[in-house]
mmCIF file of C-alpha atoms in Angstrom:
data_model
loop_
_atom_site.group_PDB
_atom_site.id
_atom_site.type_symbol
_atom_site.label_atom_id
_atom_site.label_comp_id
_atom_site.label_asym_id
_atom_site.label_seq_id
_atom_site.Cartn_x
_atom_site.Cartn_y
_atom_site.Cartn_z
ATOM 1 C CA UNK H 547 -76.989 -52.909 57.507
ATOM 2 C CA UNK H 548 -77.460 -55.787 59.416
ATOM 3 C CA UNK H 549 -79.209 -57.587 56.218
ATOM 4 C CA UNK H 550 -75.455 -56.773 54.576
ATOM 5 C CA UNK H 551 -73.648 -58.154 57.359
ATOM 6 C CA UNK H 552 -75.121 -60.956 57.832
ATOM 7 C CA UNK H 553 -74.831 -61.597 53.631
ATOM 8 C CA UNK H 554 -71.285 -61.246 54.188
ATOM 9 C CA UNK H 555 -70.794 -63.925 57.108
ATOM 10 C CA UNK H 556 -72.952 -66.407 54.407
ATOM 11 C CA UNK H 557 -70.519 -65.859 52.185
ATOM 12 C CA UNK H 558 -67.360 -66.026 54.589
ATOM 13 C CA UNK H 559 -69.170 -69.173 55.725
ATOM 14 C CA UNK H 560 -68.977 -70.420 52.503
ATOM 15 C CA UNK H 561 -65.393 -69.994 51.333
ATOM 16 C CA UNK H 562 -63.764 -70.473 54.535
ATOM 17 C CA UNK H 563 -63.792 -74.572 53.814
ATOM 18 C CA UNK H 564 -61.952 -73.683 50.798
ATOM 19 C CA UNK H 565 -59.326 -71.687 52.621
ATOM 20 C CA UNK H 566 -58.740 -73.786 55.156
ATOM 21 C CA UNK H 567 -57.734 -76.521 52.172
ATOM 22 C CA UNK H 568 -55.668 -74.056 50.397
ATOM 23 C CA UNK H 569 -53.249 -73.338 52.965
ATOM 24 C CA UNK H 570 -53.360 -76.843 54.934
ATOM 25 C CA UNK H 571 -52.205 -77.877 50.831
ATOM 26 C CA UNK H 572 -49.119 -74.844 50.875
ATOM 27 C CA UNK H 573 -48.167 -75.880 54.280
ATOM 28 C CA UNK H 574 -48.279 -79.562 53.678
ATOM 29 C CA UNK H 575 -46.339 -78.706 49.970
ATOM 30 C CA UNK H 576 -43.567 -76.799 51.737
ATOM 31 C CA UNK H 577 -43.041 -79.723 53.796
ATOM 32 C CA UNK H 578 -42.769 -81.943 51.490
ATOM 33 C CA UNK H 579 -40.191 -80.077 49.638
ATOM 34 C CA UNK H 580 -38.106 -79.923 52.671
ATOM 35 C CA UNK H 581 -38.184 -83.446 53.552
ATOM 36 C CA UNK H 582 -36.898 -84.159 49.840
ATOM 37 C CA UNK H 583 -33.753 -81.613 50.771
ATOM 38 C CA UNK H 584 -30.868 -83.031 52.240
ATOM 39 C CA UNK H 585 -27.261 -81.818 53.759
ATOM 40 C CA UNK H 586 -24.807 -82.491 51.444
ATOM 41 C CA UNK H 587 -20.615 -82.277 51.167
ATOM 42 C CA UNK H 588 -18.540 -81.525 48.298
ATOM 43 C CA UNK H 589 -15.775 -83.483 47.864
ATOM 44 C CA UNK H 590 -12.925 -83.746 44.764
ATOM 45 C CA UNK H 591 -12.937 -87.108 42.243
ATOM 46 C CA UNK H 592 -9.677 -88.064 44.081
ATOM 47 C CA UNK H 593 -6.834 -86.848 46.045
ATOM 48 C CA UNK H 594 -3.728 -88.359 45.353
ATOM 49 C CA UNK H 595 -0.520 -88.297 47.768
ATOM 50 C CA UNK H 596 1.865 -88.358 45.022
ATOM 51 C CA UNK H 597 5.268 -90.568 45.382
ATOM 52 C CA UNK H 598 8.595 -92.074 44.283
ATOM 53 C CA UNK H 599 8.714 -95.453 43.021
ATOM 54 C CA UNK H 600 12.564 -95.136 43.797
ATOM 55 C CA UNK H 601 14.449 -94.365 46.249
ATOM 56 C CA UNK H 602 17.168 -91.112 46.110
ATOM 57 C CA UNK H 603 17.471 -87.445 46.667
ATOM 58 C CA UNK H 604 15.230 -84.818 45.208
ATOM 59 C CA UNK H 605 16.844 -82.665 42.873
ATOM 60 C CA UNK H 606 13.719 -80.346 41.611
ATOM 61 C CA UNK H 607 10.265 -79.612 43.013
ATOM 62 C CA UNK H 608 8.907 -78.434 39.469
ATOM 63 C CA UNK H 609 5.446 -77.131 41.074
ATOM 64 C CA UNK H 610 3.949 -75.148 44.213
ATOM 65 C CA UNK H 611 0.718 -75.461 46.219
ATOM 66 C CA UNK H 612 -2.075 -73.939 44.169
ATOM 67 C CA UNK H 613 -0.543 -74.548 40.670
ATOM 68 C CA UNK H 614 -2.746 -76.699 38.385
ATOM 69 C CA UNK H 615 -1.192 -79.499 36.459
ATOM 70 C CA UNK H 616 -2.228 -81.650 33.842
ATOM 71 C CA UNK H 617 -2.067 -85.659 33.537
ATOM 72 C CA UNK H 618 1.016 -86.486 32.407
ATOM 73 C CA UNK H 619 2.818 -83.407 33.603
ATOM 74 C CA UNK H 620 6.157 -83.803 35.121
ATOM 75 C CA UNK H 621 6.073 -82.543 39.004
ATOM 76 C CA UNK H 622 9.685 -83.278 40.590
ATOM 77 C CA UNK H 623 12.635 -85.194 39.766
ATOM 78 C CA UNK H 624 15.459 -87.145 41.375
ATOM 79 C CA UNK H 625 19.214 -86.989 41.370
ATOM 80 C CA UNK H 626 19.540 -88.896 38.061
ATOM 81 C CA UNK H 627 23.249 -88.867 37.099
ATOM 82 C CA UNK H 628 24.408 -92.261 37.021
ATOM 83 C CA UNK H 629 21.196 -93.200 35.287
ATOM 84 C CA UNK H 630 21.196 -90.457 32.545
ATOM 85 C CA UNK H 631 25.156 -91.944 31.973
ATOM 86 C CA UNK H 632 24.026 -94.985 31.712
ATOM 87 C CA UNK H 633 21.439 -94.055 28.901
ATOM 88 C CA UNK H 634 23.441 -92.315 26.679
ATOM 89 C CA UNK H 635 26.511 -95.334 27.182
ATOM 90 C CA UNK H 636 23.420 -97.675 25.849
ATOM 91 C CA UNK H 637 22.073 -95.603 23.305
ATOM 92 C CA UNK H 638 25.804 -95.043 21.625
ATOM 93 C CA UNK H 639 26.302 -98.318 21.638
ATOM 94 C CA UNK H 640 22.489 -99.369 20.671
ATOM 95 C CA UNK H 641 22.507 -96.821 17.514
ATOM 96 C CA UNK H 642 25.982 -98.152 15.852
ATOM 97 C CA UNK H 643 25.522 -100.891 13.536
ATOM 98 C CA UNK H 644 29.394 -101.064 12.572
ATOM 99 C CA UNK H 645 29.727 -104.419 14.111
ATOM 100 C CA UNK H 646 26.460 -105.811 11.795
ATOM 101 C CA UNK H 647 27.931 -103.838 8.548
ATOM 102 C CA UNK H 648 31.568 -105.937 9.676
ATOM 103 C CA UNK H 649 29.566 -109.192 9.935
ATOM 104 C CA UNK H 650 27.970 -108.377 6.308
ATOM 105 C CA UNK H 651 31.404 -107.736 5.178
ATOM 106 C CA UNK H 652 32.577 -110.503 6.020
ATOM 107 C CA UNK H 653 29.949 -112.678 4.956
ATOM 108 C CA UNK H 654 29.888 -111.455 1.369
ATOM 109 C CA UNK H 655 33.465 -112.645 1.187
ATOM 110 C CA UNK H 656 32.853 -115.605 2.641
ATOM 111 C CA UNK H 657 30.087 -116.363 0.212
ATOM 112 C CA UNK H 658 32.179 -115.088 -2.811
ATOM 113 C CA UNK H 659 35.127 -117.958 -1.594
ATOM 114 C CA UNK H 660 32.435 -120.228 -1.624
ATOM 115 C CA UNK H 661 31.173 -119.598 -4.754
ATOM 116 C CA UNK H 662 34.513 -120.081 -6.242
ATOM 117 C CA UNK H 663 35.561 -122.755 -4.540
ATOM 118 C CA UNK H 664 32.169 -124.562 -6.355
ATOM 119 C CA UNK H 665 33.678 -123.842 -9.859
ATOM 120 C CA UNK H 666 36.908 -124.985 -8.709
ATOM 121 C CA UNK H 667 35.278 -127.912 -7.645
ATOM 122 C CA UNK H 668 34.028 -128.364 -11.161
ATOM 123 C CA UNK H 669 37.185 -128.291 -12.536
ATOM 124 C CA UNK H 670 38.568 -130.594 -10.230
ATOM 125 C CA UNK H 671 41.310 -127.895 -9.074
ATOM 126 C CA UNK H 672 40.815 -127.646 -5.347
ATOM 127 C CA UNK H 673 40.903 -130.129 -2.427
ATOM 128 C CA UNK H 674 38.521 -131.533 -0.858
ATOM 129 C CA UNK H 675 39.778 -130.035 2.550
ATOM 130 C CA UNK H 676 39.997 -126.623 0.774
ATOM 131 C CA UNK H 677 36.358 -127.155 0.004
ATOM 132 C CA UNK H 678 35.191 -127.664 2.844
ATOM 133 C CA UNK H 679 36.718 -124.864 4.823
ATOM 134 C CA UNK H 680 35.799 -122.304 2.671
ATOM 135 C CA UNK H 681 32.235 -123.621 3.037
ATOM 136 C CA UNK H 682 32.588 -123.822 7.196
ATOM 137 C CA UNK H 683 34.242 -120.300 6.805
ATOM 138 C CA UNK H 684 30.431 -119.174 4.719
ATOM 139 C CA UNK H 685 28.657 -121.080 7.846
ATOM 140 C CA UNK H 686 30.728 -119.168 10.746
ATOM 141 C CA UNK H 687 30.282 -115.819 8.904
ATOM 142 C CA UNK H 688 26.562 -116.140 8.648
ATOM 143 C CA UNK H 689 26.258 -117.251 12.025
ATOM 144 C CA UNK H 690 27.668 -114.248 13.141
ATOM 145 C CA UNK H 691 25.949 -111.981 11.138
ATOM 146 C CA UNK H 692 23.003 -113.702 13.099
ATOM 147 C CA UNK H 693 24.387 -113.362 16.372
ATOM 148 C CA UNK H 694 25.487 -109.133 15.596
ATOM 149 C CA UNK H 695 22.142 -108.719 14.736
ATOM 150 C CA UNK H 696 20.606 -110.856 18.106
ATOM 151 C CA UNK H 697 23.318 -108.819 19.877
ATOM 152 C CA UNK H 698 21.593 -105.584 18.427
ATOM 153 C CA UNK H 699 18.502 -106.184 19.201
ATOM 154 C CA UNK H 700 19.295 -106.720 23.255
ATOM 155 C CA UNK H 701 20.950 -103.373 23.070
ATOM 156 C CA UNK H 702 17.876 -101.846 21.989
ATOM 157 C CA UNK H 703 16.118 -103.491 24.412
ATOM 158 C CA UNK H 704 19.124 -102.415 26.888
ATOM 159 C CA UNK H 705 18.591 -98.512 25.979
ATOM 160 C CA UNK H 706 14.349 -98.774 26.647
ATOM 161 C CA UNK H 707 15.153 -100.508 30.046
ATOM 162 C CA UNK H 708 17.575 -97.664 30.644
ATOM 163 C CA UNK H 709 14.918 -95.265 29.630
ATOM 164 C CA UNK H 710 12.726 -96.485 31.886
ATOM 165 C CA UNK H 711 14.819 -96.647 34.802
ATOM 166 C CA UNK H 712 15.507 -93.027 34.326
ATOM 167 C CA UNK H 713 11.605 -92.107 33.804
ATOM 168 C CA UNK H 714 10.752 -93.653 37.239
ATOM 169 C CA UNK H 715 13.212 -90.868 38.725
ATOM 170 C CA UNK H 716 10.879 -87.558 37.066
ATOM 171 C CA UNK H 717 7.836 -87.803 38.983
ATOM 172 C CA UNK H 718 4.967 -87.143 37.196
ATOM 173 C CA UNK H 719 0.636 -86.348 38.012
ATOM 174 C CA UNK H 720 -1.105 -89.220 36.729
ATOM 175 C CA UNK H 721 -4.251 -86.774 36.552
ATOM 176 C CA UNK H 722 -5.412 -83.025 36.330
ATOM 177 C CA UNK H 723 -6.147 -81.414 38.843
ATOM 178 C CA UNK H 724 -4.490 -78.649 41.273
ATOM 179 C CA UNK H 725 -1.941 -78.881 43.765
ATOM 180 C CA UNK H 726 -3.144 -79.300 47.035
ATOM 181 C CA UNK H 727 0.090 -79.306 49.372
ATOM 182 C CA UNK H 728 4.127 -80.064 49.123
ATOM 183 C CA UNK H 729 5.937 -82.107 51.516
ATOM 184 C CA UNK H 730 9.066 -82.229 50.051
ATOM 185 C CA UNK H 731 11.777 -79.578 48.820
ATOM 186 C CA UNK H 732 15.427 -80.296 46.714
ATOM 187 C CA UNK H 733 18.095 -82.296 48.992
ATOM 188 C CA UNK H 734 15.126 -84.448 50.961
ATOM 189 C CA UNK H 735 15.551 -88.296 50.640
ATOM 190 C CA UNK H 736 12.781 -89.787 49.149
ATOM 191 C CA UNK H 737 11.806 -93.608 49.517
ATOM 192 C CA UNK H 738 8.289 -95.568 48.474
ATOM 193 C CA UNK H 739 6.537 -94.856 51.561
ATOM 194 C CA UNK H 740 6.789 -91.187 51.130
ATOM 195 C CA UNK H 741 4.899 -88.263 49.829
ATOM 196 C CA UNK H 742 6.083 -85.327 47.496
ATOM 197 C CA UNK H 743 3.063 -83.830 46.964
ATOM 198 C CA UNK H 744 -0.877 -84.108 46.993
ATOM 199 C CA UNK H 745 -3.156 -83.617 44.235
ATOM 200 C CA UNK H 746 -6.594 -83.319 43.873
ATOM 201 C CA UNK H 747 -9.029 -83.855 40.719
ATOM 202 C CA UNK H 748 -11.784 -81.325 40.855
ATOM 203 C CA UNK H 749 -13.531 -81.785 37.570
ATOM 204 C CA UNK H 750 -16.043 -83.501 38.413
ATOM 205 C CA UNK H 751 -16.541 -83.137 41.463
ATOM 206 C CA UNK H 752 -18.477 -85.798 44.246
ATOM 207 C CA UNK H 753 -21.491 -84.539 46.304
ATOM 208 C CA UNK H 754 -22.016 -87.358 49.219
ATOM 209 C CA UNK H 755 -25.428 -86.507 51.280
ATOM 210 C CA UNK H 756 -27.474 -89.648 53.048
ATOM 211 C CA UNK H 757 -31.136 -90.005 52.739
ATOM 212 C CA UNK H 758 -33.656 -91.708 54.903
ATOM 213 C CA UNK H 759 -33.918 -95.658 53.868
ATOM 214 C CA UNK H 760 -37.368 -94.893 52.806
ATOM 215 C CA UNK H 761 -36.192 -93.206 49.949
ATOM 216 C CA UNK H 762 -34.243 -95.951 48.774
ATOM 217 C CA UNK H 763 -36.662 -96.501 46.279
ATOM 218 C CA UNK H 764 -37.082 -93.627 44.989
ATOM 219 C CA UNK H 765 -33.156 -92.703 43.941
ATOM 220 C CA UNK H 766 -31.743 -94.545 40.688
ATOM 221 C CA UNK H 767 -28.587 -93.673 39.182
ATOM 222 C CA UNK H 768 -28.809 -91.413 36.306
ATOM 223 C CA UNK H 769 -31.415 -89.924 38.771
ATOM 224 C CA UNK H 770 -30.495 -86.009 38.578
ATOM 225 C CA UNK H 771 -30.455 -83.590 41.629
ATOM 226 C CA UNK H 772 -30.668 -80.510 42.822
ATOM 227 C CA UNK H 773 -27.306 -78.894 44.275
ATOM 228 C CA UNK H 774 -27.565 -75.457 46.205
ATOM 229 C CA UNK H 775 -23.895 -74.037 46.715
ATOM 230 C CA UNK H 776 -23.202 -71.152 48.467
ATOM 231 C CA UNK H 777 -19.355 -70.836 46.804
ATOM 232 C CA UNK H 778 -18.072 -69.260 44.917
ATOM 233 C CA UNK H 779 -21.974 -67.330 44.732
ATOM 234 C CA UNK H 780 -24.933 -68.767 45.950
ATOM 235 C CA UNK H 781 -26.624 -70.874 43.173
ATOM 236 C CA UNK H 782 -28.427 -73.810 42.444
ATOM 237 C CA UNK H 783 -26.871 -76.855 39.696
ATOM 238 C CA UNK H 784 -27.718 -80.298 38.481
ATOM 239 C CA UNK H 785 -25.424 -83.050 39.249
ATOM 240 C CA UNK H 786 -26.363 -86.705 38.371
ATOM 241 C CA UNK H 787 -26.702 -90.156 40.741
ATOM 242 C CA UNK H 788 -23.954 -91.966 39.976
ATOM 243 C CA UNK H 789 -23.786 -94.280 43.629
ATOM 244 C CA UNK H 790 -26.170 -95.898 45.586
ATOM 245 C CA UNK H 791 -24.996 -97.379 49.031
ATOM 246 C CA UNK H 792 -26.033 -101.354 48.816
ATOM 247 C CA UNK H 793 -25.165 -101.325 52.272
ATOM 248 C CA UNK H 794 -27.655 -99.388 55.164
ATOM 249 C CA UNK H 795 -26.661 -97.464 58.468
ATOM 250 C CA UNK H 796 -28.819 -99.325 60.773
ATOM 251 C CA UNK H 797 -27.819 -96.715 63.136
ATOM 252 C CA UNK H 798 -28.812 -93.799 61.596
ATOM 253 C CA UNK H 799 -31.727 -95.487 59.197
ATOM 254 C CA UNK H 800 -30.052 -94.173 56.226
ATOM 255 C CA UNK H 801 -28.193 -94.784 53.206
ATOM 256 C CA UNK H 802 -25.331 -93.126 51.068
ATOM 257 C CA UNK H 803 -25.588 -91.387 47.846
ATOM 258 C CA UNK H 804 -22.838 -89.698 46.022
ATOM 259 C CA UNK H 805 -23.834 -87.669 42.711
ATOM 260 C CA UNK H 806 -21.533 -86.764 40.316
ATOM 261 C CA UNK H 807 -20.778 -82.528 39.213
ATOM 262 C CA UNK H 808 -18.939 -81.948 36.087
ATOM 263 C CA UNK H 809 -16.631 -78.747 37.443
ATOM 264 C CA UNK H 810 -14.794 -77.351 34.146
ATOM 265 C CA UNK H 811 -11.632 -75.517 35.180
ATOM 266 C CA UNK H 812 -12.658 -76.830 38.945
ATOM 267 C CA UNK H 813 -14.747 -73.099 39.503
ATOM 268 C CA UNK H 814 -16.545 -74.652 42.163
ATOM 269 C CA UNK H 815 -14.562 -75.145 45.545
ATOM 270 C CA UNK H 816 -14.237 -78.754 47.017
ATOM 271 C CA UNK H 817 -14.633 -79.058 50.718
ATOM 272 C CA UNK H 818 -17.779 -76.747 51.402
ATOM 273 C CA UNK H 819 -21.300 -78.057 52.553
ATOM 274 C CA UNK H 820 -23.826 -77.932 50.438
ATOM 275 C CA UNK H 821 -28.037 -78.354 50.237
ATOM 276 C CA UNK H 822 -29.323 -81.116 47.683
ATOM 277 C CA UNK H 823 -32.998 -81.940 46.383
ATOM 278 C CA UNK H 824 -34.194 -85.058 44.378
#
């Protein structure tokens, strides 16, 4: 029995160093994993306070908090009775070609009179004064037609200007996203510095984190990181490094890193804390 016990102890003595080294290796590996894991925060790509380029009374608010909007979608409208009337006037004037047609008819008549005068002059049947007058009438009619065409172009530009003035009173979203809050309602006065509502862009999302300065050379734009989320469910997703700050934070000896996370449909909510591992 004693011989068997001594043999067992001898075998344990031989494999004990290997077991110790294996345990240390596992501890070291786990420690490295923990060291490469950093706290992070998920931010929207953009948070925009939507305002108005002109002053006026808010007539309509077409969206509510939580609504999904697309780029170019109308969000609100200012009272625009005067602007709409001005546009209608310029539109009627710009769309009318009556002045041009009248000048064309006058020019055609003056051309025929001039051609007839040339024939009469060849036979000596018209005075020089009458010939000169008919020639001047043709020149004047030609200039009047050109002026009518210039006026038509001016009216078309006036119509575009009136359309632009009216469009300024239709507040549209510059991005696709979600309405976070609505600050003003119909009947309230709006000016350039006033926020009508806030729209946030949730696709993509930005992952903001800080890593030790010692890791500066280990992280590069385009590098992937594993982001661990808690909402809408516990999961790990892959994000891509897009920004590495060029200025270190000397107080904490860290550097800021931003990753981009695609978020089709805005499924992943912003504003939550997370963990990131490189």
